[in-house]
PDB file of C-alpha atoms in Angstrom:
ATOM      1  CA  UNK A   1     139.059 -57.239  31.515  1.00 58.00           C
ATOM      2  CA  UNK A   2     142.396 -56.326  29.891  1.00 56.00           C
ATOM      3  CA  UNK A   3     143.049 -53.059  27.910  1.00 56.00           C
ATOM      4  CA  UNK A   4     141.496 -54.424  24.801  1.00 57.00           C
ATOM      5  CA  UNK A   5     138.268 -54.969  26.418  1.00 64.00           C
ATOM      6  CA  UNK A   6     138.664 -58.871  26.500  1.00 81.00           C
ATOM      7  CA  UNK A   7     138.509 -61.033  29.396  1.00 82.00           C
ATOM      8  CA  UNK A   8     141.571 -62.948  30.326  1.00 89.00           C
ATOM      9  CA  UNK A   9     141.179 -66.848  30.590  1.00 93.00           C
ATOM     10  CA  UNK A  10     140.952 -66.717  34.547  1.00 90.00           C
ATOM     11  CA  UNK A  11     138.122 -64.167  34.461  1.00 90.00           C
ATOM     12  CA  UNK A  12     136.353 -66.389  31.784  1.00 93.00           C
ATOM     13  CA  UNK A  13     136.831 -69.218  34.323  1.00 94.00           C
ATOM     14  CA  UNK A  14     135.530 -67.523  36.932  1.00 92.00           C
ATOM     15  CA  UNK A  15     132.396 -66.090  35.090  1.00 92.00           C
ATOM     16  CA  UNK A  16     131.322 -69.619  33.761  1.00 94.00           C
ATOM     17  CA  UNK A  17     131.584 -71.080  37.353  1.00 93.00           C
ATOM     18  CA  UNK A  18     129.688 -68.027  38.815  1.00 93.00           C
ATOM     19  CA  UNK A  19     126.654 -68.274  36.156  1.00 94.00           C
ATOM     20  CA  UNK A  20     127.051 -72.191  36.803  1.00 93.00           C
ATOM     21  CA  UNK A  21     126.632 -71.731  40.771  1.00 93.00           C
ATOM     22  CA  UNK A  22     123.888 -68.934  39.883  1.00 94.00           C
ATOM     23  CA  UNK A  23     122.036 -71.277  37.596  1.00 93.00           C
ATOM     24  CA  UNK A  24     122.062 -73.949  40.222  1.00 90.00           C
ATOM     25  CA  UNK A  25     120.989 -71.779  43.064  1.00 91.00           C
ATOM     26  CA  UNK A  26     117.968 -70.760  40.992  1.00 93.00           C
ATOM     27  CA  UNK A  27     117.287 -74.369  40.237  1.00 90.00           C
ATOM     28  CA  UNK A  28     117.155 -74.710  44.006  1.00 87.00           C
ATOM     29  CA  UNK A  29     115.323 -71.768  44.530  1.00 89.00           C
ATOM     30  CA  UNK A  30     112.495 -73.133  42.169  1.00 90.00           C
ATOM     31  CA  UNK A  31     112.418 -76.541  43.637  1.00 86.00           C
ATOM     32  CA  UNK A  32     112.454 -75.176  47.087  1.00 84.00           C
ATOM     33  CA  UNK A  33     109.746 -72.646  46.571  1.00 87.00           C
ATOM     34  CA  UNK A  34     107.457 -74.546  43.849  1.00 86.00           C
ATOM     35  CA  UNK A  35     108.249 -78.205  43.418  1.00 83.00           C
ATOM     36  CA  UNK A  36     108.701 -79.427  46.934  1.00 78.00           C
ATOM     37  CA  UNK A  37     105.008 -78.624  47.621  1.00 75.00           C
ATOM     38  CA  UNK A  38     101.700 -79.922  47.095  1.00 74.00           C
ATOM     39  CA  UNK A  39      98.521 -77.939  45.636  1.00 72.00           C
ATOM     40  CA  UNK A  40      95.886 -77.828  48.112  1.00 70.00           C
ATOM     41  CA  UNK A  41      93.465 -75.343  46.212  1.00 68.00           C
ATOM     42  CA  UNK A  42      90.534 -75.987  48.441  1.00 70.00           C
ATOM     43  CA  UNK A  43      92.900 -74.961  51.607  1.00 71.00           C
ATOM     44  CA  UNK A  44      94.702 -71.766  50.403  1.00 74.00           C
ATOM     45  CA  UNK A  45      96.101 -69.468  52.618  1.00 80.00           C
ATOM     46  CA  UNK A  46      96.657 -65.993  52.192  1.00 84.00           C
ATOM     47  CA  UNK A  47      97.959 -63.611  54.848  1.00 86.00           C
ATOM     48  CA  UNK A  48      98.009 -59.656  53.874  1.00 89.00           C
ATOM     49  CA  UNK A  49      98.574 -58.533  57.444  1.00 90.00           C
ATOM     50  CA  UNK A  50     102.389 -57.613  57.826  1.00 93.00           C
ATOM     51  CA  UNK A  51     104.142 -59.037  60.778  1.00 89.00           C
ATOM     52  CA  UNK A  52     100.893 -61.475  61.671  1.00 87.00           C
ATOM     53  CA  UNK A  53     102.278 -64.790  61.057  1.00 83.00           C
ATOM     54  CA  UNK A  54     105.701 -63.878  62.173  1.00 82.00           C
ATOM     55  CA  UNK A  55     104.023 -62.808  65.577  1.00 84.00           C
ATOM     56  CA  UNK A  56     102.154 -65.890  65.420  1.00 76.00           C
ATOM     57  CA  UNK A  57     105.329 -67.838  65.400  1.00 74.00           C
ATOM     58  CA  UNK A  58     107.155 -66.302  67.814  1.00 74.00           C
ATOM     59  CA  UNK A  59     104.363 -66.566  70.417  1.00 78.00           C
ATOM     60  CA  UNK A  60     103.757 -70.322  69.880  1.00 70.00           C
ATOM     61  CA  UNK A  61     103.935 -71.963  73.002  1.00 68.00           C
ATOM     62  CA  UNK A  62     105.439 -75.416  71.796  1.00 77.00           C
ATOM     63  CA  UNK A  63     109.129 -75.889  71.363  1.00 76.00           C
ATOM     64  CA  UNK A  64     108.127 -77.675  67.816  1.00 75.00           C
ATOM     65  CA  UNK A  65     106.046 -74.631  66.442  1.00 71.00           C
ATOM     66  CA  UNK A  66     109.421 -72.574  67.731  1.00 73.00           C
ATOM     67  CA  UNK A  67     111.417 -74.519  65.886  1.00 76.00           C
ATOM     68  CA  UNK A  68     109.396 -74.410  62.542  1.00 74.00           C
ATOM     69  CA  UNK A  69     109.059 -70.910  63.278  1.00 75.00           C
ATOM     70  CA  UNK A  70     112.896 -70.182  63.216  1.00 78.00           C
ATOM     71  CA  UNK A  71     113.331 -72.150  60.096  1.00 78.00           C
ATOM     72  CA  UNK A  72     110.529 -70.324  58.446  1.00 82.00           C
ATOM     73  CA  UNK A  73     111.592 -67.060  59.374  1.00 87.00           C
ATOM     74  CA  UNK A  74     115.652 -67.843  58.673  1.00 86.00           C
ATOM     75  CA  UNK A  75     114.770 -69.772  55.536  1.00 86.00           C
ATOM     76  CA  UNK A  76     113.101 -66.929  53.886  1.00 90.00           C
ATOM     77  CA  UNK A  77     115.671 -64.477  54.795  1.00 93.00           C
ATOM     78  CA  UNK A  78     118.577 -66.633  53.833  1.00 90.00           C
ATOM     79  CA  UNK A  79     117.059 -67.986  50.447  1.00 91.00           C
ATOM     80  CA  UNK A  80     117.431 -64.774  48.932  1.00 95.00           C
ATOM     81  CA  UNK A  81     120.454 -63.422  50.372  1.00 94.00           C
ATOM     82  CA  UNK A  82     122.569 -64.977  47.542  1.00 94.00           C
ATOM     83  CA  UNK A  83     120.031 -63.061  44.877  1.00 96.00           C
ATOM     84  CA  UNK A  84     120.932 -59.810  46.750  1.00 97.00           C
ATOM     85  CA  UNK A  85     124.569 -60.789  46.100  1.00 96.00           C
ATOM     86  CA  UNK A  86     124.425 -62.048  42.393  1.00 96.00           C
ATOM     87  CA  UNK A  87     122.255 -58.972  41.160  1.00 95.00           C
ATOM     88  CA  UNK A  88     124.530 -56.118  41.483  1.00 95.00           C
ATOM     89  CA  UNK A  89     127.653 -58.401  40.558  1.00 92.00           C
ATOM     90  CA  UNK A  90     125.760 -59.173  37.228  1.00 93.00           C
ATOM     91  CA  UNK A  91     123.863 -55.948  36.540  1.00 92.00           C
ATOM     92  CA  UNK A  92     125.307 -52.379  35.563  1.00 91.00           C
ATOM     93  CA  UNK A  93     122.454 -50.826  37.558  1.00 92.00           C
ATOM     94  CA  UNK A  94     124.088 -51.301  40.897  1.00 92.00           C
ATOM     95  CA  UNK A  95     121.748 -49.254  42.874  1.00 94.00           C
ATOM     96  CA  UNK A  96     120.352 -50.514  46.259  1.00 95.00           C
ATOM     97  CA  UNK A  97     116.785 -49.184  45.421  1.00 96.00           C
ATOM     98  CA  UNK A  98     116.815 -50.638  41.653  1.00 97.00           C
ATOM     99  CA  UNK A  99     118.018 -54.254  43.093  1.00 97.00           C
ATOM    100  CA  UNK A 100     115.711 -54.448  46.158  1.00 97.00           C
ATOM    101  CA  UNK A 101     112.778 -53.653  44.201  1.00 97.00           C
ATOM    102  CA  UNK A 102     113.622 -56.483  41.725  1.00 97.00           C
ATOM    103  CA  UNK A 103     114.066 -58.515  44.842  1.00 97.00           C
ATOM    104  CA  UNK A 104     110.439 -57.418  46.285  1.00 98.00           C
ATOM    105  CA  UNK A 105     108.835 -57.651  43.028  1.00 98.00           C
ATOM    106  CA  UNK A 106     110.162 -61.449  42.548  1.00 97.00           C
ATOM    107  CA  UNK A 107     109.258 -62.336  45.947  1.00 97.00           C
ATOM    108  CA  UNK A 108     105.814 -60.920  45.241  1.00 97.00           C
ATOM    109  CA  UNK A 109     105.303 -62.884  41.978  1.00 96.00           C
ATOM    110  CA  UNK A 110     106.325 -65.882  44.037  1.00 94.00           C
ATOM    111  CA  UNK A 111     103.946 -65.613  46.382  1.00 93.00           C
ATOM    112  CA  UNK A 112     100.855 -64.775  43.996  1.00 93.00           C
ATOM    113  CA  UNK A 113     101.731 -67.854  42.097  1.00 91.00           C
ATOM    114  CA  UNK A 114     101.780 -70.168  45.218  1.00 89.00           C
ATOM    115  CA  UNK A 115      98.278 -68.481  45.951  1.00 87.00           C
ATOM    116  CA  UNK A 116      97.040 -69.305  42.468  1.00 88.00           C
ATOM    117  CA  UNK A 117      98.086 -72.576  42.391  1.00 86.00           C
ATOM    118  CA  UNK A 118      97.700 -73.479  46.234  1.00 84.00           C
ATOM    119  CA  UNK A 119     100.980 -74.368  47.282  1.00 85.00           C
ATOM    120  CA  UNK A 120     102.578 -73.087  50.484  1.00 75.00           C
ATOM    121  CA  UNK A 121     100.903 -70.151  51.897  1.00 80.00           C
ATOM    122  CA  UNK A 122     100.706 -66.851  50.322  1.00 88.00           C
ATOM    123  CA  UNK A 123     102.030 -64.535  52.937  1.00 91.00           C
ATOM    124  CA  UNK A 124     102.785 -60.697  52.819  1.00 95.00           C
ATOM    125  CA  UNK A 125     105.604 -61.714  55.866  1.00 95.00           C
ATOM    126  CA  UNK A 126     107.422 -63.919  53.288  1.00 94.00           C
ATOM    127  CA  UNK A 127     107.892 -60.933  50.905  1.00 97.00           C
ATOM    128  CA  UNK A 128     109.118 -58.650  54.069  1.00 97.00           C
ATOM    129  CA  UNK A 129     111.544 -61.960  55.092  1.00 96.00           C
ATOM    130  CA  UNK A 130     112.756 -62.372  51.468  1.00 96.00           C
ATOM    131  CA  UNK A 131     113.130 -58.571  50.932  1.00 98.00           C
ATOM    132  CA  UNK A 132     115.304 -58.280  54.173  1.00 97.00           C
ATOM    133  CA  UNK A 133     117.457 -61.395  52.646  1.00 96.00           C
ATOM    134  CA  UNK A 134     117.908 -59.607  49.408  1.00 97.00           C
ATOM    135  CA  UNK A 135     119.193 -56.335  51.344  1.00 98.00           C
ATOM    136  CA  UNK A 136     121.638 -58.318  53.541  1.00 97.00           C
ATOM    137  CA  UNK A 137     122.924 -59.723  50.143  1.00 96.00           C
ATOM    138  CA  UNK A 138     123.134 -56.272  48.728  1.00 97.00           C
ATOM    139  CA  UNK A 139     125.038 -54.854  51.899  1.00 97.00           C
ATOM    140  CA  UNK A 140     126.998 -58.008  51.438  1.00 97.00           C
ATOM    141  CA  UNK A 141     128.131 -57.089  48.082  1.00 97.00           C
ATOM    142  CA  UNK A 142     128.751 -53.435  48.778  1.00 96.00           C
ATOM    143  CA  UNK A 143     130.922 -54.416  51.880  1.00 97.00           C
ATOM    144  CA  UNK A 144     133.095 -56.745  49.842  1.00 96.00           C
ATOM    145  CA  UNK A 145     133.190 -53.619  47.177  1.00 96.00           C
ATOM    146  CA  UNK A 146     134.495 -51.407  50.011  1.00 96.00           C
ATOM    147  CA  UNK A 147     136.804 -53.643  51.423  1.00 96.00           C
ATOM    148  CA  UNK A 148     138.376 -54.965  47.877  1.00 96.00           C
ATOM    149  CA  UNK A 149     137.925 -51.635  46.411  1.00 94.00           C
ATOM    150  CA  UNK A 150     137.790 -53.307  42.816  1.00 93.00           C
ATOM    151  CA  UNK A 151     134.948 -54.963  41.198  1.00 93.00           C
ATOM    152  CA  UNK A 152     137.201 -57.591  39.557  1.00 93.00           C
ATOM    153  CA  UNK A 153     138.396 -58.742  43.185  1.00 95.00           C
ATOM    154  CA  UNK A 154     134.669 -58.897  44.468  1.00 95.00           C
ATOM    155  CA  UNK A 155     133.893 -61.174  41.484  1.00 94.00           C
ATOM    156  CA  UNK A 156     136.733 -63.290  42.179  1.00 94.00           C
ATOM    157  CA  UNK A 157     135.968 -63.223  46.245  1.00 95.00           C
ATOM    158  CA  UNK A 158     132.009 -64.171  45.104  1.00 95.00           C
ATOM    159  CA  UNK A 159     133.565 -66.912  43.066  1.00 94.00           C
ATOM    160  CA  UNK A 160     135.610 -68.389  45.591  1.00 93.00           C
ATOM    161  CA  UNK A 161     132.829 -67.756  48.234  1.00 92.00           C
ATOM    162  CA  UNK A 162     130.322 -69.381  45.899  1.00 92.00           C
ATOM    163  CA  UNK A 163     132.647 -72.509  45.312  1.00 91.00           C
ATOM    164  CA  UNK A 164     133.348 -72.911  49.050  1.00 90.00           C
ATOM    165  CA  UNK A 165     129.564 -72.339  49.778  1.00 85.00           C
ATOM    166  CA  UNK A 166     127.990 -74.840  47.389  1.00 78.00           C
ATOM    167  CA  UNK A 167     129.297 -77.829  49.108  1.00 77.00           C
ATOM    168  CA  UNK A 168     127.923 -76.623  52.624  1.00 76.00           C
ATOM    169  CA  UNK A 169     124.851 -76.249  51.116  1.00 74.00           C
ATOM    170  CA  UNK A 170     124.467 -79.258  49.638  1.00 71.00           C
ATOM    171  CA  UNK A 171     125.990 -81.188  52.649  1.00 71.00           C
ATOM    172  CA  UNK A 172     123.163 -79.457  54.733  1.00 67.00           C
ATOM    173  CA  UNK A 173     120.158 -80.184  52.266  1.00 64.00           C
ATOM    174  CA  UNK A 174     121.327 -83.757  51.617  1.00 65.00           C
ATOM    175  CA  UNK A 175     123.158 -85.256  54.481  1.00 58.00           C
ATOM    176  CA  UNK A 176     121.419 -83.480  57.376  1.00 54.00           C
ATOM    177  CA  UNK A 177     118.210 -84.482  55.462  1.00 50.00           C
ATOM    178  CA  UNK A 178     116.585 -81.120  55.510  1.00 52.00           C
ATOM    179  CA  UNK A 179     113.024 -81.662  54.116  1.00 52.00           C
ATOM    180  CA  UNK A 180     111.514 -78.876  52.050  1.00 47.00           C
TER     181      UNK A 180
END
């Protein structure tokens, strides 16, 4: 912002782009977490024991199970990394504890909804992994702040990374035909 408190044209364009990509990210999360799954109310699965499903995946004997396990663990971490970056960027409160709490509560709400409507598996491990992903994102934001020493520069860097990352994500999802 300039001295009068107004955003420059470049800052307005960056903000529009960033919010647009964030909106796309949120729609993608909703699709992955809720709309790509079939409800199985009679066969609901709920795990409240931390690290139980992760341990079961890791100790799996078949290559297919290990591949699925890696995809599940990595997917649960990666899906919340952007949220960890965007939260401190968009919010005035940049404290790690506040933003990580928001991410954990969001993940808990997702797991409760999945359990209530019978889509996917409600799993404490997903909350742990989503929290880890969000934490990585928050730390990434803080690292950018240390490197660039200026929030405007971080805003620009995240905008550029988001613009570059979006085609890569779309390529991975649609060209590699990842099923989710």
